[in-house]
Structures are given as structure tokens and as C-alpha cells.
Amino acid sequence: ILMTTSSEYITKRLGNEGYTFAEVDAYPQLDDVDNTADITFLINPQKRAYVRRIEFRGNTKTADPVLRREMRQMEGGSANNALIELSKVRLERIGFFKEVGVETIPVSGTDDQIDVVYSVEEQPSGSVGANLGYSQGYGLMLGANLTENNFLGTGKQVGIGINKSTYQSSLNFSYTEPYFTADGVSAGYSIYARETDYSRL
């Protein structure tokens, strides 16, 4: 088991350096007298692989740039298994997808290029709520709110809330751009309005 694990670790380490097609074979030489074994690892790194193209499949709602900005592996760059996996984790963390998968596909006709394909399954990214109540001070109270974390597939967050009672009405609106800058600095604003009918107090 340790020999196999070591082979896998070496293969993974080479993959992080761009040697996606590396081959690592282990050959044990047993010593029956000492009950020990010498292990020889034969490593064939082959050519360094480069990413020709990154594709996304299954994003029926979310726009391609929203996914692409989460990528840490770049097109045209040396393939790095760690960055490819980190990109997958970042797609999972944005919360728009039920499931995220990744596959590296060798480019036909070459021995040093791969395509990276991310498959995603969309899930609901918003919520709707309503409330109904009564209090002696405000009378009958009605309210509704809508929150969408992936507005029109752009990755922007939009929220609207409406509340109304016998004496008071309020409206609030919020907007957040999670990638206001290319470095991922977010920016947003919130607007709140309230009207009170003092004649009915």
C-alpha cells in the first residue's frame, strides 16, 4: 500500500509541475533473509503539458465569465493539477451549483496539450419569503422579500423587501457586485425608504 501511495504522490507532484502524462512504476526487490525490500521507482515524466482550452458544460443559467473568473488554471499555461482542482473547489464555493466535476482530455494529434472541462449542475440561487402578523401597536403587518444571489446568471446579488402595516410602509433594495474589481473586491449599496401615516396613529 505504501509503495502504491508513494507512486501516486510522485505522479501527483509531477502533475503539479505540468507533467500531466507522467508515468511512475515501482519495482520491489525482496530480501527473504532480512525480510526487507528495496523499491526502485522508474519515472517517465514525458512532455510538459499545456492547457489549450478550458470549457464549461451544464451552466444553463450562469454566464460563462462568472465561472471563468474563478479559474486559477489559465489557458495557454502549463497544466497544474493543483490549480485545476483549486478552480473546481472555487466553483463549488460560489453556491450556484449542486455538483461540479472536472475532466482533463488530451488534445488529439498532440502529445503535450490538454483541454480542461468543468461540468456543473445548476441549483436554485435565490429565496422568497413572506410574513403576516398583527400587533397592537402597528395593526396588521404584511411583508415579502426576494433575494437572488445569481441575478440573471451574472453572479450579482439583488435583494428586495416590502413591508406594510396599518400605519407604516417600507421598501428596501440591495445590490452587490462580488467582482467589482478584477482582484475580487466586492462593492454594493442598499436603498431604504419608509413612509408613516401619523394621522392613523
mmCIF file of C-alpha atoms in Angstrom:
data_model
loop_
_atom_site.group_PDB
_atom_site.id
_atom_site.type_symbol
_atom_site.label_atom_id
_atom_site.label_comp_id
_atom_site.label_asym_id
_atom_site.label_seq_id
_atom_site.Cartn_x
_atom_site.Cartn_y
_atom_site.Cartn_z
ATOM 1 C CA ILE A 1 0.000 0.000 0.000
ATOM 2 C CA LEU A 2 2.796 2.438 0.895
ATOM 3 C CA MET A 3 4.527 1.688 -2.405
ATOM 4 C CA THR A 4 1.344 2.433 -4.373
ATOM 5 C CA THR A 5 0.678 5.562 -2.347
ATOM 6 C CA SER A 6 4.220 6.769 -3.000
ATOM 7 C CA SER A 7 3.788 6.212 -6.726
ATOM 8 C CA GLU A 8 0.547 8.176 -6.691
ATOM 9 C CA TYR A 9 2.159 11.001 -4.716
ATOM 10 C CA ILE A 10 5.065 11.255 -7.184
ATOM 11 C CA THR A 11 2.609 11.249 -10.113
ATOM 12 C CA LYS A 12 0.551 13.974 -8.462
ATOM 13 C CA ARG A 13 3.640 16.043 -7.709
ATOM 14 C CA LEU A 14 4.776 15.809 -11.321
ATOM 15 C CA GLY A 15 1.257 16.766 -12.404
ATOM 16 C CA ASN A 16 1.513 19.933 -10.337
ATOM 17 C CA GLU A 17 4.626 20.812 -12.329
ATOM 18 C CA GLY A 18 2.874 20.335 -15.672
ATOM 19 C CA TYR A 19 3.808 16.723 -16.391
ATOM 20 C CA THR A 20 0.217 15.545 -16.748
ATOM 21 C CA PHE A 21 1.120 12.371 -18.643
ATOM 22 C CA ALA A 22 3.880 11.258 -16.266
ATOM 23 C CA GLU A 23 4.262 7.522 -15.642
ATOM 24 C CA VAL A 24 5.626 6.169 -12.372
ATOM 25 C CA ASP A 25 6.258 2.458 -11.889
ATOM 26 C CA ALA A 26 7.563 0.811 -8.711
ATOM 27 C CA TYR A 27 9.536 -2.424 -8.660
ATOM 28 C CA PRO A 28 10.262 -4.130 -5.315
ATOM 29 C CA GLN A 29 13.263 -6.391 -4.744
ATOM 30 C CA LEU A 30 12.610 -8.685 -1.782
ATOM 31 C CA ASP A 31 15.266 -9.873 0.666
ATOM 32 C CA ASP A 32 13.899 -13.009 2.345
ATOM 33 C CA VAL A 33 16.762 -13.135 4.837
ATOM 34 C CA ASP A 34 16.252 -9.698 6.333
ATOM 35 C CA ASN A 35 12.540 -9.554 5.485
ATOM 36 C CA THR A 36 13.084 -6.229 3.762
ATOM 37 C CA ALA A 37 12.538 -4.871 0.290
ATOM 38 C CA ASP A 38 14.352 -2.409 -1.902
ATOM 39 C CA ILE A 39 11.993 -0.428 -4.091
ATOM 40 C CA THR A 40 13.046 1.156 -7.352
ATOM 41 C CA PHE A 41 10.828 3.838 -8.873
ATOM 42 C CA LEU A 42 11.101 4.284 -12.628
ATOM 43 C CA ILE A 43 9.840 7.730 -13.587
ATOM 44 C CA ASN A 44 8.976 8.790 -17.102
ATOM 45 C CA PRO A 45 7.775 12.397 -16.904
ATOM 46 C CA GLN A 46 7.161 12.653 -20.654
ATOM 47 C CA LYS A 47 6.489 16.101 -22.109
ATOM 48 C CA ARG A 48 5.216 19.007 -20.084
ATOM 49 C CA ALA A 49 1.529 19.509 -20.881
ATOM 50 C CA TYR A 50 -0.169 22.815 -21.590
ATOM 51 C CA VAL A 51 -3.843 23.755 -21.339
ATOM 52 C CA ARG A 52 -5.224 24.530 -24.772
ATOM 53 C CA ARG A 53 -8.760 25.378 -23.708
ATOM 54 C CA ILE A 54 -10.985 25.491 -20.615
ATOM 55 C CA GLU A 55 -14.637 24.650 -21.230
ATOM 56 C CA PHE A 56 -17.786 24.726 -19.106
ATOM 57 C CA ARG A 57 -20.752 22.465 -19.573
ATOM 58 C CA GLY A 58 -24.147 22.423 -17.879
ATOM 59 C CA ASN A 59 -24.291 26.129 -16.958
ATOM 60 C CA THR A 60 -27.728 26.733 -18.453
ATOM 61 C CA LYS A 61 -28.253 29.886 -16.370
ATOM 62 C CA THR A 62 -24.884 31.137 -15.164
ATOM 63 C CA ALA A 63 -22.895 33.124 -17.730
ATOM 64 C CA ASP A 64 -19.510 31.784 -18.826
ATOM 65 C CA PRO A 65 -17.486 34.774 -17.452
ATOM 66 C CA VAL A 66 -18.903 34.141 -13.959
ATOM 67 C CA LEU A 67 -17.305 30.690 -13.984
ATOM 68 C CA ARG A 68 -14.165 31.736 -15.810
ATOM 69 C CA ARG A 69 -13.237 34.364 -13.212
ATOM 70 C CA GLU A 70 -12.972 31.592 -10.606
ATOM 71 C CA MET A 71 -10.287 29.808 -12.608
ATOM 72 C CA ARG A 72 -6.780 29.616 -11.193
ATOM 73 C CA GLN A 73 -5.523 27.445 -14.037
ATOM 74 C CA MET A 74 -5.109 29.641 -17.107
ATOM 75 C CA GLU A 75 -5.489 28.721 -20.765
ATOM 76 C CA GLY A 76 -2.150 28.536 -22.542
ATOM 77 C CA GLY A 77 -0.324 27.926 -19.288
ATOM 78 C CA SER A 78 1.461 24.841 -18.074
ATOM 79 C CA ALA A 79 -1.073 22.342 -16.734
ATOM 80 C CA ASN A 80 -1.086 22.241 -12.945
ATOM 81 C CA ASN A 81 -3.224 19.596 -11.267
ATOM 82 C CA ALA A 82 -3.360 21.556 -8.016
ATOM 83 C CA LEU A 83 -4.645 24.694 -9.775
ATOM 84 C CA ILE A 84 -7.158 22.680 -11.791
ATOM 85 C CA GLU A 85 -8.520 21.177 -8.557
ATOM 86 C CA LEU A 86 -8.482 24.561 -6.784
ATOM 87 C CA SER A 87 -10.551 26.006 -9.628
ATOM 88 C CA LYS A 88 -13.094 23.217 -9.108
ATOM 89 C CA VAL A 89 -13.266 23.979 -5.382
ATOM 90 C CA ARG A 90 -13.829 27.684 -6.105
ATOM 91 C CA LEU A 91 -16.736 26.830 -8.414
ATOM 92 C CA GLU A 92 -18.268 24.724 -5.647
ATOM 93 C CA ARG A 93 -17.929 27.539 -3.118
ATOM 94 C CA ILE A 94 -19.867 30.180 -5.060
ATOM 95 C CA GLY A 95 -23.039 28.255 -4.246
ATOM 96 C CA PHE A 96 -24.695 28.288 -7.676
ATOM 97 C CA PHE A 97 -24.164 24.617 -8.443
ATOM 98 C CA LYS A 98 -25.383 21.377 -6.931
ATOM 99 C CA GLU A 99 -22.423 19.464 -8.316
ATOM 100 C CA VAL A 100 -19.128 20.301 -10.032
ATOM 101 C CA GLY A 101 -16.912 17.852 -11.916
ATOM 102 C CA VAL A 102 -13.667 18.271 -13.833
ATOM 103 C CA GLU A 103 -12.031 16.232 -16.565
ATOM 104 C CA THR A 104 -8.733 16.648 -18.413
ATOM 105 C CA ILE A 105 -8.860 15.489 -22.034
ATOM 106 C CA PRO A 106 -5.739 15.002 -24.204
ATOM 107 C CA VAL A 107 -5.910 17.013 -27.429
ATOM 108 C CA SER A 108 -5.996 14.746 -30.449
ATOM 109 C CA GLY A 109 -2.927 14.990 -32.667
ATOM 110 C CA THR A 110 -0.641 16.362 -29.945
ATOM 111 C CA ASP A 111 1.264 14.869 -27.046
ATOM 112 C CA ASP A 112 1.648 17.988 -24.931
ATOM 113 C CA GLN A 113 -1.786 19.643 -24.775
ATOM 114 C CA ILE A 114 -4.969 19.041 -22.824
ATOM 115 C CA ASP A 115 -8.428 20.557 -22.591
ATOM 116 C CA VAL A 116 -9.912 21.052 -19.132
ATOM 117 C CA VAL A 117 -13.681 20.552 -18.990
ATOM 118 C CA TYR A 118 -15.744 21.555 -15.950
ATOM 119 C CA SER A 119 -19.246 20.072 -15.741
ATOM 120 C CA VAL A 120 -21.709 21.841 -13.458
ATOM 121 C CA GLU A 121 -25.282 21.239 -12.375
ATOM 122 C CA GLU A 122 -27.258 24.394 -11.640
ATOM 123 C CA GLN A 123 -29.293 24.755 -8.470
ATOM 124 C CA PRO A 124 -31.643 27.477 -7.158
ATOM 125 C CA SER A 125 -29.649 30.507 -6.028
ATOM 126 C CA GLY A 126 -32.432 32.671 -4.625
ATOM 127 C CA SER A 127 -35.087 32.678 -1.961
ATOM 128 C CA VAL A 128 -38.573 34.128 -1.497
ATOM 129 C CA GLY A 129 -40.201 34.849 1.838
ATOM 130 C CA ALA A 130 -43.406 36.313 3.180
ATOM 131 C CA ASN A 131 -44.717 37.200 6.602
ATOM 132 C CA LEU A 132 -48.086 38.007 8.135
ATOM 133 C CA GLY A 133 -48.662 39.287 11.636
ATOM 134 C CA TYR A 134 -50.601 41.548 13.929
ATOM 135 C CA SER A 135 -49.548 43.751 16.792
ATOM 136 C CA GLN A 136 -51.419 46.218 18.959
ATOM 137 C CA GLY A 137 -49.022 48.996 18.056
ATOM 138 C CA TYR A 138 -48.858 48.514 14.289
ATOM 139 C CA GLY A 139 -52.031 46.600 13.491
ATOM 140 C CA LEU A 140 -51.978 44.122 10.623
ATOM 141 C CA MET A 141 -48.478 43.625 9.208
ATOM 142 C CA LEU A 142 -47.658 42.193 5.792
ATOM 143 C CA GLY A 143 -44.238 41.607 4.325
ATOM 144 C CA ALA A 144 -42.454 39.964 1.429
ATOM 145 C CA ASN A 145 -38.824 39.635 0.389
ATOM 146 C CA LEU A 146 -36.920 38.300 -2.574
ATOM 147 C CA THR A 147 -33.199 37.507 -2.643
ATOM 148 C CA GLU A 148 -31.290 36.363 -5.730
ATOM 149 C CA ASN A 149 -27.575 35.605 -5.463
ATOM 150 C CA ASN A 150 -27.097 34.994 -9.191
ATOM 151 C CA PHE A 151 -29.248 37.656 -10.824
ATOM 152 C CA LEU A 152 -29.887 36.764 -14.486
ATOM 153 C CA GLY A 153 -26.843 34.488 -14.361
ATOM 154 C CA THR A 154 -24.422 37.384 -13.809
ATOM 155 C CA GLY A 155 -23.317 36.413 -10.298
ATOM 156 C CA LYS A 156 -24.644 39.701 -8.917
ATOM 157 C CA GLN A 157 -26.670 39.684 -5.696
ATOM 158 C CA VAL A 158 -30.017 41.505 -5.605
ATOM 159 C CA GLY A 159 -32.472 41.758 -2.736
ATOM 160 C CA ILE A 160 -35.901 43.402 -2.442
ATOM 161 C CA GLY A 161 -38.072 43.666 0.657
ATOM 162 C CA ILE A 162 -41.529 45.165 1.156
ATOM 163 C CA ASN A 163 -43.305 45.612 4.478
ATOM 164 C CA LYS A 164 -46.649 47.244 5.182
ATOM 165 C CA SER A 165 -48.701 47.790 8.299
ATOM 166 C CA THR A 166 -51.722 49.916 9.166
ATOM 167 C CA TYR A 167 -49.519 52.945 9.870
ATOM 168 C CA GLN A 168 -46.279 52.328 8.038
ATOM 169 C CA SER A 169 -44.915 51.140 4.693
ATOM 170 C CA SER A 170 -41.277 50.382 3.880
ATOM 171 C CA LEU A 171 -39.251 49.306 0.901
ATOM 172 C CA ASN A 172 -35.614 48.244 0.734
ATOM 173 C CA PHE A 173 -33.393 47.310 -2.174
ATOM 174 C CA SER A 174 -29.826 45.962 -2.096
ATOM 175 C CA TYR A 175 -27.300 45.245 -4.824
ATOM 176 C CA THR A 176 -23.850 43.671 -4.606
ATOM 177 C CA GLU A 177 -21.247 43.129 -7.311
ATOM 178 C CA PRO A 178 -18.913 40.404 -5.944
ATOM 179 C CA TYR A 179 -16.245 41.159 -8.579
ATOM 180 C CA PHE A 180 -16.265 44.957 -8.616
ATOM 181 C CA THR A 181 -12.539 44.729 -9.397
ATOM 182 C CA ALA A 182 -10.601 42.035 -11.223
ATOM 183 C CA ASP A 183 -8.986 41.092 -7.886
ATOM 184 C CA GLY A 184 -12.354 40.053 -6.462
ATOM 185 C CA VAL A 185 -13.091 43.124 -4.343
ATOM 186 C CA SER A 186 -16.858 43.402 -3.932
ATOM 187 C CA ALA A 187 -18.963 46.553 -3.815
ATOM 188 C CA GLY A 188 -22.631 47.225 -3.270
ATOM 189 C CA TYR A 189 -25.277 49.550 -1.974
ATOM 190 C CA SER A 190 -28.589 49.445 -0.168
ATOM 191 C CA ILE A 191 -31.574 51.792 -0.512
ATOM 192 C CA TYR A 192 -34.240 52.056 2.156
ATOM 193 C CA ALA A 193 -37.468 54.071 2.127
ATOM 194 C CA ARG A 194 -40.145 54.336 4.797
ATOM 195 C CA GLU A 195 -43.478 56.144 4.932
ATOM 196 C CA THR A 196 -45.514 56.651 8.106
ATOM 197 C CA ASP A 197 -49.129 57.792 8.223
ATOM 198 C CA TYR A 198 -49.192 59.744 11.500
ATOM 199 C CA SER A 199 -52.864 60.596 11.044
ATOM 200 C CA ARG A 200 -53.759 56.993 11.791
ATOM 201 C CA LEU A 201 -51.634 56.634 14.920
#
